[in-house]
Every structure is written in structure tokens, then in C-alpha cells.
């Protein structure tokens, strides 16, 4: 699954690569805003992407950090990938592969860039909650779509890999600005039984919770269910929204944040 994420984002930035420019000091940097809930299986990495605009080529960026969770990071690799010019600014993508230590969750709202191994500056990136969960009872089948251009809908074919029949009670997302709407399972109400090894088709659309919104989203749909009279829940693999659709309107909105 993680290899698929890397492939998606490699495709995303493949049309953006340009040659190097002369180094200059950093003046203006602004990051796109995330609203993310990323639930990963134990021992799996978090694959994250941060989109930013800068008026300099950032050739003197020597490392990055997430100051709020530095103590919880077990391993991290990143690539700073240059893209197209937009107006007077350079577009960049920071692709991060991150593993946590023995913690169940952590929240990112800031990223720090280190210049020339000594100068640091920290920037807001919205909010991304990272959580580690045990293997879920639903496994994606066939081509599970991990990236959509816009927050319009979610759809997937899922298999109940447990040995039990469960009663689905609801399907939700835990994002700040999004909530599920019109949930359908096999074209019927979300509340229905699913037998062991049964495959279901899940579909839902999104509604905004407030007037505010983010530029990019990570969604880990949560299935609430009942087994033998006991309430429980499980997460589906995370899905990215908005990263494959860098419109002029979105880039202009990112620039307005400064």
C-alpha cells in the first residue's frame, strides 16, 4: 500500500521537475493547509506530502523537523522536490516517509526547515493526526483508490476478513472540516450485517462541517460496528484528497495565507 502512495505522488510531481537555479537566501515560504487523519497499521510508515511555495530555490535547506513530535519519531526520510514556477514563486513538494516509536498517536501542525545546518524557521501546515492501529477487519479489494482530486466522494470494495458476522452501525470520518453524508453499502443503508469473508461495496459523499476548509485532506474512514452485542470500530486504509489537483485557484489561496 505504501509503495502505491509513493507511485501516486511521484506521478503528481513528475510534470513539475525543473533544472537547478542559483542559490539565494530564503525570503518568503508558505505551506498548503492540511486537514488529515492518517491511521496506519502497526510497523507501517506514514507517507506524507507537503506542498509549499517559495520565492527562492531553497537549495540551502539541509534538513527538516516536526518539532511537536520529534521525541516520537523513530525514523524519517524526506525528499525536497522542485516543481514549476507559479507567478513569482517556486513550487515544491516535501515527500516524507515517517515511522513513529511506541506511541499510539501524534499530531502535526508545524514543520521546521533547517537552513545551512544552523538557521531554523517553523511554518504552519494545518493539522494532521497520525495514529497507529491494529490490523482492521476490512481489507480493500481490487484497485483501492488512494488519491482523489477533490473531496467529492469515497468508494471502495471491502472484505470482512474476520471470522465473525458484524452489524455495521455507522461510517464516519474524524477530520476537522469534513463529515460523511449519504453512506451506502451495497446500494442500501449503511446499517446492515456483513458475514465472514463477505465483500461489500461502500460509498459516501462529504459535507463540510464549517465555512473553513483546508487545501488538502487525508481521510481514514471509520466503520462503527457491533459484534456479539459489543460496540467496536475499525479504520479503512487512508485516502488523500486534493493533492493531485493543484489549480491556480488553490495556489492563489495558499499564497493568501501569508
CSV table of N, CA and C in Angstrom, one decimal, residues 31-190:
chain,number,residue,atom,x,y,z
A,31,UNK,N,3.2,27.2,3.2
A,31,UNK,CA,2.7,25.8,3.0
A,31,UNK,C,1.2,25.7,2.8
A,32,UNK,N,0.8,24.8,2.0
A,32,UNK,CA,-0.6,24.5,1.9
A,32,UNK,C,-1.1,23.9,3.2
A,33,UNK,N,-2.4,24.1,3.5
A,33,UNK,CA,-3.0,23.7,4.7
A,33,UNK,C,-3.6,22.3,4.6
A,34,UNK,N,-3.3,21.4,5.6
A,34,UNK,CA,-3.8,20.0,5.6
A,34,UNK,C,-4.9,19.9,6.7
A,35,UNK,N,-5.8,19.1,6.4
A,35,UNK,CA,-6.8,18.5,7.4
A,35,UNK,C,-6.7,17.0,7.3
A,36,UNK,N,-6.0,16.4,8.2
A,36,UNK,CA,-5.7,15.0,8.0
A,36,UNK,C,-5.9,14.1,9.2
A,37,UNK,N,-6.4,12.9,9.0
A,37,UNK,CA,-6.4,11.8,10.0
A,37,UNK,C,-5.9,10.6,9.3
A,38,UNK,N,-4.7,10.2,9.7
A,38,UNK,CA,-3.9,9.2,9.0
A,38,UNK,C,-3.7,8.0,10.0
A,39,UNK,N,-4.5,7.0,9.8
A,39,UNK,CA,-4.4,5.8,10.6
A,39,UNK,C,-3.6,4.7,9.9
A,40,UNK,N,-2.5,4.3,10.4
A,40,UNK,CA,-1.6,3.3,9.7
A,40,UNK,C,-1.6,2.1,10.6
A,41,UNK,N,-1.3,1.0,9.9
A,41,UNK,CA,-1.2,-0.3,10.6
A,41,UNK,C,0.2,-0.3,11.4
A,42,UNK,N,0.2,-1.1,12.4
A,42,UNK,CA,1.4,-1.2,13.2
A,42,UNK,C,2.6,-1.6,12.4
A,43,UNK,N,3.8,-0.9,12.6
A,43,UNK,CA,5.0,-1.1,11.8
A,43,UNK,C,5.0,-0.6,10.4
A,44,UNK,N,3.9,0.0,10.0
A,44,UNK,CA,3.9,0.6,8.6
A,44,UNK,C,4.3,2.1,8.7
A,45,UNK,N,4.9,2.7,7.7
A,45,UNK,CA,5.3,4.1,7.7
A,45,UNK,C,4.1,5.0,7.4
A,46,UNK,N,4.2,6.2,7.8
A,46,UNK,CA,3.3,7.3,7.3
A,46,UNK,C,4.0,8.0,6.1
A,47,UNK,N,3.3,8.0,5.0
A,47,UNK,CA,3.8,8.6,3.8
A,47,UNK,C,3.1,10.0,3.6
A,48,UNK,N,3.8,11.1,3.8
A,48,UNK,CA,3.2,12.4,3.8
A,48,UNK,C,3.8,13.3,2.7
A,49,UNK,N,3.0,14.2,2.3
A,49,UNK,CA,3.5,15.2,1.3
A,49,UNK,C,3.1,16.6,1.7
A,50,UNK,N,4.0,17.5,1.6
A,50,UNK,CA,3.7,18.9,2.0
A,50,UNK,C,4.0,19.8,0.8
A,51,UNK,N,3.0,20.6,0.3
A,51,UNK,CA,3.2,21.4,-0.8
A,51,UNK,C,3.4,22.9,-0.3
A,52,UNK,N,4.5,23.5,-0.9
A,52,UNK,CA,4.8,24.8,-0.5
A,52,UNK,C,5.2,25.7,-1.7
A,53,UNK,N,5.1,27.0,-1.5
A,53,UNK,CA,5.6,28.0,-2.5
A,53,UNK,C,6.6,28.9,-1.8
A,54,UNK,N,7.7,29.2,-2.6
A,54,UNK,CA,8.8,30.0,-2.1
A,54,UNK,C,9.3,30.9,-3.1
A,55,UNK,N,9.8,32.1,-2.7
A,55,UNK,CA,10.4,33.0,-3.7
A,55,UNK,C,11.9,32.7,-3.9
A,56,UNK,N,12.4,31.6,-3.3
A,56,UNK,CA,13.8,31.2,-3.5
A,56,UNK,C,13.9,29.7,-3.8
A,57,UNK,N,15.0,29.3,-4.4
A,57,UNK,CA,15.1,27.8,-4.7
A,57,UNK,C,15.3,26.9,-3.6
A,58,UNK,N,15.5,27.4,-2.4
A,58,UNK,CA,15.7,26.5,-1.2
A,58,UNK,C,16.8,25.5,-1.3
A,59,UNK,N,17.8,25.9,-2.0
A,59,UNK,CA,19.0,24.9,-2.1
A,59,UNK,C,19.8,24.8,-0.9
A,60,UNK,N,19.6,25.7,0.1
A,60,UNK,CA,20.3,25.7,1.4
A,60,UNK,C,19.5,25.0,2.5
A,61,UNK,N,18.4,24.4,2.1
A,61,UNK,CA,17.7,23.6,3.1
A,61,UNK,C,18.4,22.3,3.3
A,62,UNK,N,18.9,22.0,4.6
A,62,UNK,CA,19.8,20.9,4.8
A,62,UNK,C,19.0,19.8,5.6
A,63,UNK,N,17.9,20.1,6.2
A,63,UNK,CA,17.1,19.1,6.9
A,63,UNK,C,15.7,19.7,7.3
A,64,UNK,N,14.8,18.8,7.7
A,64,UNK,CA,13.5,19.2,8.2
A,64,UNK,C,13.3,18.6,9.6
A,65,UNK,N,12.2,19.1,10.3
A,65,UNK,CA,11.9,18.5,11.5
A,65,UNK,C,10.4,18.8,11.8
A,66,UNK,N,9.8,18.0,12.6
A,66,UNK,CA,8.4,18.2,13.1
A,66,UNK,C,8.5,18.4,14.6
A,67,UNK,N,8.7,19.7,15.1
A,67,UNK,CA,9.0,19.9,16.5
A,67,UNK,C,8.1,19.4,17.5
A,68,UNK,N,6.8,19.2,17.2
A,68,UNK,CA,5.8,18.7,18.1
A,68,UNK,C,6.0,17.3,18.4
A,69,UNK,N,6.6,16.5,17.5
A,69,UNK,CA,6.7,15.1,17.7
A,69,UNK,C,8.1,14.5,17.5
A,70,UNK,N,9.1,15.4,17.6
A,70,UNK,CA,10.5,15.0,17.4
A,70,UNK,C,10.8,13.8,18.3
A,71,UNK,N,10.3,13.8,19.6
A,71,UNK,CA,10.6,12.8,20.5
A,71,UNK,C,10.0,11.4,20.2
A,72,UNK,N,9.0,11.5,19.3
A,72,UNK,CA,8.2,10.2,19.0
A,72,UNK,C,8.6,9.6,17.6
A,73,UNK,N,9.5,10.3,16.9
A,73,UNK,CA,9.9,9.9,15.6
A,73,UNK,C,11.0,8.8,15.7
A,74,UNK,N,10.8,7.6,15.1
A,74,UNK,CA,11.7,6.6,15.1
A,74,UNK,C,12.7,6.6,13.9
A,75,UNK,N,12.1,6.9,12.8
A,75,UNK,CA,12.9,7.0,11.6
A,75,UNK,C,12.2,7.9,10.6
A,76,UNK,N,13.0,8.7,9.8
A,76,UNK,CA,12.3,9.6,8.8
A,76,UNK,C,13.3,9.8,7.7
A,77,UNK,N,12.7,9.7,6.5
A,77,UNK,CA,13.5,10.2,5.3
A,77,UNK,C,12.6,11.2,4.5
A,78,UNK,N,13.2,12.1,3.8
A,78,UNK,CA,12.4,13.0,3.0
A,78,UNK,C,13.1,13.4,1.7
A,79,UNK,N,12.4,13.9,0.8
A,79,UNK,CA,12.9,14.5,-0.5
A,79,UNK,C,12.3,15.8,-0.7
A,80,UNK,N,13.1,16.8,-1.0
A,80,UNK,CA,12.6,18.1,-1.4
A,80,UNK,C,12.6,18.2,-2.9
A,81,UNK,N,11.4,18.3,-3.5
A,81,UNK,CA,11.3,18.1,-4.9
A,81,UNK,C,10.8,19.4,-5.5
A,82,UNK,N,11.6,20.0,-6.5
A,82,UNK,CA,11.2,21.2,-7.1
A,82,UNK,C,10.2,21.0,-8.2
A,83,UNK,N,9.3,22.0,-8.3
A,83,UNK,CA,8.3,21.9,-9.4
A,83,UNK,C,8.3,23.1,-10.3
A,84,UNK,N,7.2,23.5,-10.8
A,84,UNK,CA,7.1,24.6,-11.7
A,84,UNK,C,7.2,25.9,-11.0
A,85,UNK,N,7.4,27.0,-11.8
A,85,UNK,CA,7.2,28.3,-11.3
A,85,UNK,C,5.7,28.7,-11.3
A,86,UNK,N,5.3,29.4,-10.3
A,86,UNK,CA,3.9,29.9,-10.4
A,86,UNK,C,4.0,31.4,-10.0
A,87,UNK,N,3.7,32.3,-10.9
A,87,UNK,CA,3.8,33.7,-10.8
A,87,UNK,C,5.3,34.0,-10.4
A,88,UNK,N,5.6,34.6,-9.3
A,88,UNK,CA,7.0,34.9,-8.9
A,88,UNK,C,7.5,33.8,-7.9
A,89,UNK,N,6.8,32.7,-7.8
A,89,UNK,CA,7.2,31.7,-6.8
A,89,UNK,C,7.5,30.4,-7.3
A,90,UNK,N,8.3,29.6,-6.6
A,90,UNK,CA,8.7,28.3,-6.9
A,90,UNK,C,7.8,27.3,-6.1
A,91,UNK,N,7.3,26.3,-6.8
A,91,UNK,CA,6.5,25.3,-6.2
A,91,UNK,C,7.4,24.1,-5.8
A,92,UNK,N,7.2,23.6,-4.5
A,92,UNK,CA,7.9,22.5,-4.0
A,92,UNK,C,7.0,21.5,-3.4
A,93,UNK,N,7.5,20.2,-3.3
A,93,UNK,CA,6.8,19.1,-2.6
A,93,UNK,C,7.8,18.5,-1.7
A,94,UNK,N,7.5,18.4,-0.4
A,94,UNK,CA,8.4,17.7,0.5
A,94,UNK,C,7.7,16.3,0.8
A,95,UNK,N,8.3,15.3,0.2
A,95,UNK,CA,7.8,13.9,0.4
A,95,UNK,C,8.4,13.3,1.6
A,96,UNK,N,7.7,12.8,2.6
A,96,UNK,CA,8.2,12.3,3.8
A,96,UNK,C,7.7,10.9,4.1
A,97,UNK,N,8.7,10.1,4.5
A,97,UNK,CA,8.4,8.7,4.9
A,97,UNK,C,8.8,8.6,6.4
A,98,UNK,N,7.8,8.5,7.3
A,98,UNK,CA,7.9,8.7,8.7
A,98,UNK,C,7.5,7.5,9.5
A,99,UNK,N,8.3,7.0,10.4
A,99,UNK,CA,7.9,6.0,11.4
A,99,UNK,C,7.9,6.5,12.8
A,100,UNK,N,6.9,6.1,13.6
A,100,UNK,CA,6.8,6.5,15.0
A,100,UNK,C,7.4,5.4,15.9
A,101,UNK,N,7.8,5.9,17.1
A,101,UNK,CA,8.2,4.9,18.1
A,101,UNK,C,6.9,4.3,18.7
A,102,UNK,N,7.0,3.7,19.9
A,102,UNK,CA,5.9,3.1,20.5
A,102,UNK,C,4.9,4.1,21.1
A,103,UNK,N,4.2,4.8,20.2
A,103,UNK,CA,3.2,5.7,20.6
A,103,UNK,C,2.0,5.4,19.8
A,104,UNK,N,0.8,5.7,20.4
A,104,UNK,CA,-0.4,5.3,19.7
A,104,UNK,C,-0.9,6.4,18.7
A,105,UNK,N,-0.5,7.7,19.0
A,105,UNK,CA,-0.9,8.8,18.2
A,105,UNK,C,-0.1,10.0,18.4
A,106,UNK,N,-0.1,10.9,17.4
A,106,UNK,CA,0.7,12.1,17.5
A,106,UNK,C,0.0,13.1,16.5
A,107,UNK,N,0.2,14.4,16.7
A,107,UNK,CA,-0.5,15.4,15.9
A,107,UNK,C,0.6,16.4,15.4
A,108,UNK,N,0.5,16.6,14.1
A,108,UNK,CA,1.4,17.6,13.4
A,108,UNK,C,0.6,18.9,13.1
A,109,UNK,N,1.1,20.0,13.4
A,109,UNK,CA,0.6,21.3,12.9
A,109,UNK,C,1.7,22.2,12.4
A,110,UNK,N,2.9,21.8,12.6
A,110,UNK,CA,4.1,22.6,12.2
A,110,UNK,C,5.2,21.8,11.5
A,111,UNK,N,5.9,22.4,10.7
A,111,UNK,CA,7.1,21.8,10.1
A,111,UNK,C,8.2,22.9,10.2
A,112,UNK,N,9.4,22.4,10.5
A,112,UNK,CA,10.6,23.2,10.6
A,112,UNK,C,11.6,22.9,9.5
A,113,UNK,N,12.0,24.0,8.8
A,113,UNK,CA,13.1,23.8,7.8
A,113,UNK,C,14.4,24.3,8.4
A,114,UNK,N,15.5,23.6,8.2
A,114,UNK,CA,16.8,23.9,8.8
A,114,UNK,C,17.6,24.3,7.6
A,115,UNK,N,18.2,25.5,7.6
A,115,UNK,CA,19.0,26.1,6.5
A,115,UNK,C,20.4,26.1,6.9
A,116,UNK,N,21.3,25.6,6.0
A,116,UNK,CA,22.7,25.6,6.2
A,116,UNK,C,23.1,24.9,7.5
A,117,UNK,N,22.3,24.0,8.0
A,117,UNK,CA,22.6,23.2,9.2
A,117,UNK,C,22.6,24.0,10.5
A,118,UNK,N,22.0,25.2,10.4
A,118,UNK,CA,22.1,26.1,11.6
A,118,UNK,C,20.8,27.0,11.8
A,119,UNK,N,20.3,27.6,10.7
A,119,UNK,CA,19.2,28.5,10.8
A,119,UNK,C,17.9,27.7,10.7
A,120,UNK,N,17.0,28.0,11.6
A,120,UNK,CA,15.7,27.3,11.5
A,120,UNK,C,14.5,28.2,11.4
A,121,UNK,N,13.5,27.8,10.7
A,121,UNK,CA,12.2,28.5,10.7
A,121,UNK,C,11.1,27.5,10.7
A,122,UNK,N,10.0,27.8,11.4
A,122,UNK,CA,8.9,26.9,11.6
A,122,UNK,C,7.7,27.5,10.9
A,123,UNK,N,6.9,26.6,10.2
A,123,UNK,CA,5.8,27.1,9.4
A,123,UNK,C,4.5,26.2,9.8
A,124,UNK,N,3.3,26.9,9.8
A,124,UNK,CA,2.1,26.1,10.0
A,124,UNK,C,1.7,25.3,8.8
A,125,UNK,N,1.2,24.1,9.0
A,125,UNK,CA,0.8,23.2,7.9
A,125,UNK,C,-0.7,22.7,8.1
A,126,UNK,N,-1.5,23.4,8.9
A,126,UNK,CA,-2.8,22.9,9.2
A,126,UNK,C,-2.7,21.9,10.3
A,127,UNK,N,-3.3,20.7,10.2
A,127,UNK,CA,-3.3,19.7,11.2
A,127,UNK,C,-3.4,18.3,10.6
A,128,UNK,N,-2.5,17.4,11.0
A,128,UNK,CA,-2.6,16.0,10.6
A,128,UNK,C,-2.4,15.2,11.9
A,129,UNK,N,-3.4,14.4,12.2
A,129,UNK,CA,-3.3,13.4,13.3
A,129,UNK,C,-2.8,12.1,12.7
A,130,UNK,N,-1.7,11.6,13.3
A,130,UNK,CA,-1.2,10.3,13.0
A,130,UNK,C,-1.5,9.3,14.1
A,131,UNK,N,-2.1,8.2,13.7
A,131,UNK,CA,-2.5,7.2,14.7
A,131,UNK,C,-2.1,5.8,14.2
A,132,UNK,N,-1.7,4.9,15.2
A,132,UNK,CA,-1.3,3.5,14.9
A,132,UNK,C,-2.4,2.6,15.4
A,133,UNK,N,-2.9,1.7,14.5
A,133,UNK,CA,-4.0,0.8,14.9
A,133,UNK,C,-3.6,-0.6,14.5
A,134,UNK,N,-4.2,-1.5,15.2
A,134,UNK,CA,-4.0,-2.9,14.8
A,134,UNK,C,-4.7,-3.2,13.5
A,135,UNK,N,-4.4,-4.3,12.9
A,135,UNK,CA,-5.0,-4.7,11.6
A,135,UNK,C,-6.5,-4.7,11.7
A,136,UNK,N,-7.1,-4.0,10.7
A,136,UNK,CA,-8.5,-3.9,10.7
A,136,UNK,C,-9.2,-5.2,10.2
A,137,UNK,N,-10.5,-5.2,10.4
A,137,UNK,CA,-11.3,-6.4,10.0
A,137,UNK,C,-11.8,-6.3,8.5
A,138,UNK,N,-11.5,-5.1,7.9
A,138,UNK,CA,-11.9,-5.0,6.5
A,138,UNK,C,-10.6,-4.8,5.7
A,139,UNK,N,-10.5,-5.5,4.6
A,139,UNK,CA,-9.4,-5.4,3.7
A,139,UNK,C,-9.8,-4.9,2.3
A,140,UNK,N,-9.2,-3.8,1.8
A,140,UNK,CA,-9.6,-3.4,0.5
A,140,UNK,C,-9.4,-4.4,-0.6
A,141,UNK,N,-10.3,-4.4,-1.6
A,141,UNK,CA,-10.2,-5.4,-2.7
A,141,UNK,C,-10.0,-4.7,-4.0
A,142,UNK,N,-9.4,-5.4,-5.0
A,142,UNK,CA,-9.2,-4.8,-6.3
A,142,UNK,C,-8.4,-3.6,-6.2
A,143,UNK,N,-8.7,-2.6,-7.1
A,143,UNK,CA,-7.9,-1.3,-7.1
A,143,UNK,C,-8.5,-0.3,-6.1
A,144,UNK,N,-7.9,-0.3,-4.9
A,144,UNK,CA,-8.3,0.7,-3.9
A,144,UNK,C,-7.7,2.0,-4.2
A,145,UNK,N,-8.6,3.0,-4.5
A,145,UNK,CA,-8.1,4.3,-4.9
A,145,UNK,C,-7.6,5.1,-3.7
A,146,UNK,N,-6.3,5.5,-3.7
A,146,UNK,CA,-5.7,6.2,-2.6
A,146,UNK,C,-5.6,7.7,-2.7
A,147,UNK,N,-6.0,8.2,-3.9
A,147,UNK,CA,-5.9,9.7,-4.1
A,147,UNK,C,-7.0,10.1,-5.0
A,148,UNK,N,-7.8,11.1,-4.6
A,148,UNK,CA,-8.8,11.7,-5.4
A,148,UNK,C,-8.5,13.2,-5.6
A,149,UNK,N,-8.9,13.8,-6.8
A,149,UNK,CA,-8.6,15.2,-7.0
A,149,UNK,C,-9.3,16.2,-6.1
A,150,UNK,N,-10.6,15.8,-5.7
A,150,UNK,CA,-11.4,16.7,-4.9
A,150,UNK,C,-12.1,15.9,-3.8
A,151,UNK,N,-12.6,16.6,-2.8
A,151,UNK,CA,-13.4,15.9,-1.7
A,151,UNK,C,-14.8,15.8,-2.2
A,152,UNK,N,-15.1,14.9,-3.1
A,152,UNK,CA,-16.4,14.7,-3.7
A,152,UNK,C,-17.0,13.4,-3.1
A,153,UNK,N,-16.3,12.3,-3.0
A,153,UNK,CA,-16.9,11.0,-2.6
A,153,UNK,C,-15.8,10.1,-2.2
A,154,UNK,N,-16.2,9.0,-1.6
A,154,UNK,CA,-15.3,7.8,-1.3
A,154,UNK,C,-16.0,6.6,-1.8
A,155,UNK,N,-15.3,5.7,-2.4
A,155,UNK,CA,-15.9,4.4,-2.8
A,155,UNK,C,-14.9,3.3,-2.8
A,156,UNK,N,-15.3,2.1,-2.3
A,156,UNK,CA,-14.3,1.0,-2.2
A,156,UNK,C,-15.0,-0.3,-2.1
A,157,UNK,N,-14.3,-1.3,-2.5
A,157,UNK,CA,-14.8,-2.7,-2.3
A,157,UNK,C,-14.0,-3.3,-1.1
A,158,UNK,N,-14.7,-3.7,0.0
A,158,UNK,CA,-14.0,-4.1,1.2
A,158,UNK,C,-14.5,-5.5,1.6
A,159,UNK,N,-13.6,-6.3,2.1
A,159,UNK,CA,-13.9,-7.7,2.5
A,159,UNK,C,-13.7,-7.9,4.0
A,160,UNK,N,-14.7,-8.5,4.6
A,160,UNK,CA,-14.7,-8.8,6.0
A,160,UNK,C,-13.8,-10.0,6.2
A,161,UNK,N,-12.6,-9.8,6.7
A,161,UNK,CA,-11.6,-10.9,6.9
A,161,UNK,C,-11.6,-11.5,8.3
A,162,UNK,N,-12.6,-11.1,9.1
A,162,UNK,CA,-12.7,-11.7,10.4
A,162,UNK,C,-13.5,-13.0,10.3
A,163,UNK,N,-13.6,-13.7,11.4
A,163,UNK,CA,-14.4,-14.9,11.4
A,163,UNK,C,-15.8,-14.7,12.0
A,164,UNK,N,-16.2,-13.5,12.0
A,164,UNK,CA,-17.5,-13.1,12.7
A,164,UNK,C,-18.4,-12.3,11.8
A,165,UNK,N,-19.7,-12.5,12.0
A,165,UNK,CA,-20.7,-11.6,11.3
A,165,UNK,C,-20.8,-10.4,12.1
A,166,UNK,N,-20.7,-9.2,11.5
A,166,UNK,CA,-20.8,-8.0,12.2
A,166,UNK,C,-22.0,-7.2,11.7
A,167,UNK,N,-22.5,-6.3,12.6
A,167,UNK,CA,-23.5,-5.4,12.2
A,167,UNK,C,-23.0,-3.9,12.1
A,168,UNK,N,-22.9,-3.4,10.9
A,168,UNK,CA,-22.4,-2.0,10.8
A,168,UNK,C,-23.4,-1.0,11.3
A,169,UNK,N,-22.9,-0.1,12.1
A,169,UNK,CA,-23.8,0.9,12.7
A,169,UNK,C,-23.6,2.3,12.2
A,170,UNK,N,-22.5,2.5,11.6
A,170,UNK,CA,-22.2,3.8,11.0
A,170,UNK,C,-20.9,3.9,10.4
A,171,UNK,N,-20.7,4.9,9.5
A,171,UNK,CA,-19.4,5.2,8.8
A,171,UNK,C,-19.1,6.6,9.0
A,172,UNK,N,-18.0,7.0,9.6
A,172,UNK,CA,-17.7,8.4,9.9
A,172,UNK,C,-16.2,8.7,9.5
A,173,UNK,N,-15.9,10.0,9.5
A,173,UNK,CA,-14.5,10.4,9.4
A,173,UNK,C,-14.3,11.4,10.5
A,174,UNK,N,-13.0,11.5,11.0
A,174,UNK,CA,-12.7,12.3,12.2
A,174,UNK,C,-12.0,13.6,11.8
A,175,UNK,N,-12.1,14.0,10.5
A,175,UNK,CA,-11.4,15.2,10.1
A,175,UNK,C,-12.1,16.5,10.7
A,176,UNK,N,-11.4,17.5,10.8
A,176,UNK,CA,-11.9,18.8,11.4
A,176,UNK,C,-13.0,19.4,10.5
A,177,UNK,N,-12.9,19.4,9.2
A,177,UNK,CA,-13.8,20.1,8.4
A,177,UNK,C,-14.7,19.2,7.5
A,178,UNK,N,-14.6,17.9,7.6
A,178,UNK,CA,-15.4,17.0,6.8
A,178,UNK,C,-16.3,16.1,7.6
A,179,UNK,N,-17.4,15.7,7.1
A,179,UNK,CA,-18.2,14.6,7.7
A,179,UNK,C,-18.9,13.8,6.6
A,180,UNK,N,-19.2,12.6,6.8
A,180,UNK,CA,-19.8,11.7,5.8
A,180,UNK,C,-21.3,12.0,5.6
A,181,UNK,N,-21.7,11.7,4.4
A,181,UNK,CA,-23.1,12.0,4.0
A,181,UNK,C,-23.5,11.0,3.0
A,182,UNK,N,-24.8,10.5,3.1
A,182,UNK,CA,-25.4,9.6,2.1
A,182,UNK,C,-24.5,8.3,2.0
A,183,UNK,N,-24.3,7.7,3.2
A,183,UNK,CA,-23.5,6.4,3.2
A,183,UNK,C,-24.3,5.3,2.7
A,184,UNK,N,-23.8,4.5,1.7
A,184,UNK,CA,-24.4,3.4,1.2
A,184,UNK,C,-23.5,2.2,1.2
A,185,UNK,N,-24.0,1.0,1.5
A,185,UNK,CA,-23.3,-0.2,1.5
A,185,UNK,C,-24.1,-1.2,0.6
A,186,UNK,N,-23.5,-1.6,-0.5
A,186,UNK,CA,-24.3,-2.4,-1.5
A,186,UNK,C,-25.6,-1.7,-1.9
A,187,UNK,N,-25.4,-0.4,-2.1
A,187,UNK,CA,-26.6,0.5,-2.5
A,187,UNK,C,-27.7,0.5,-1.5
A,188,UNK,N,-27.5,0.2,-0.3
A,188,UNK,CA,-28.5,0.2,0.7
A,188,UNK,C,-28.0,1.0,1.9
A,189,UNK,N,-28.9,1.1,3.0
A,189,UNK,CA,-28.5,1.8,4.2
A,189,UNK,C,-27.2,1.2,4.7
A,190,UNK,N,-26.4,2.1,5.4
A,190,UNK,CA,-25.2,1.7,6.0
A,190,UNK,C,-25.4,0.7,7.1
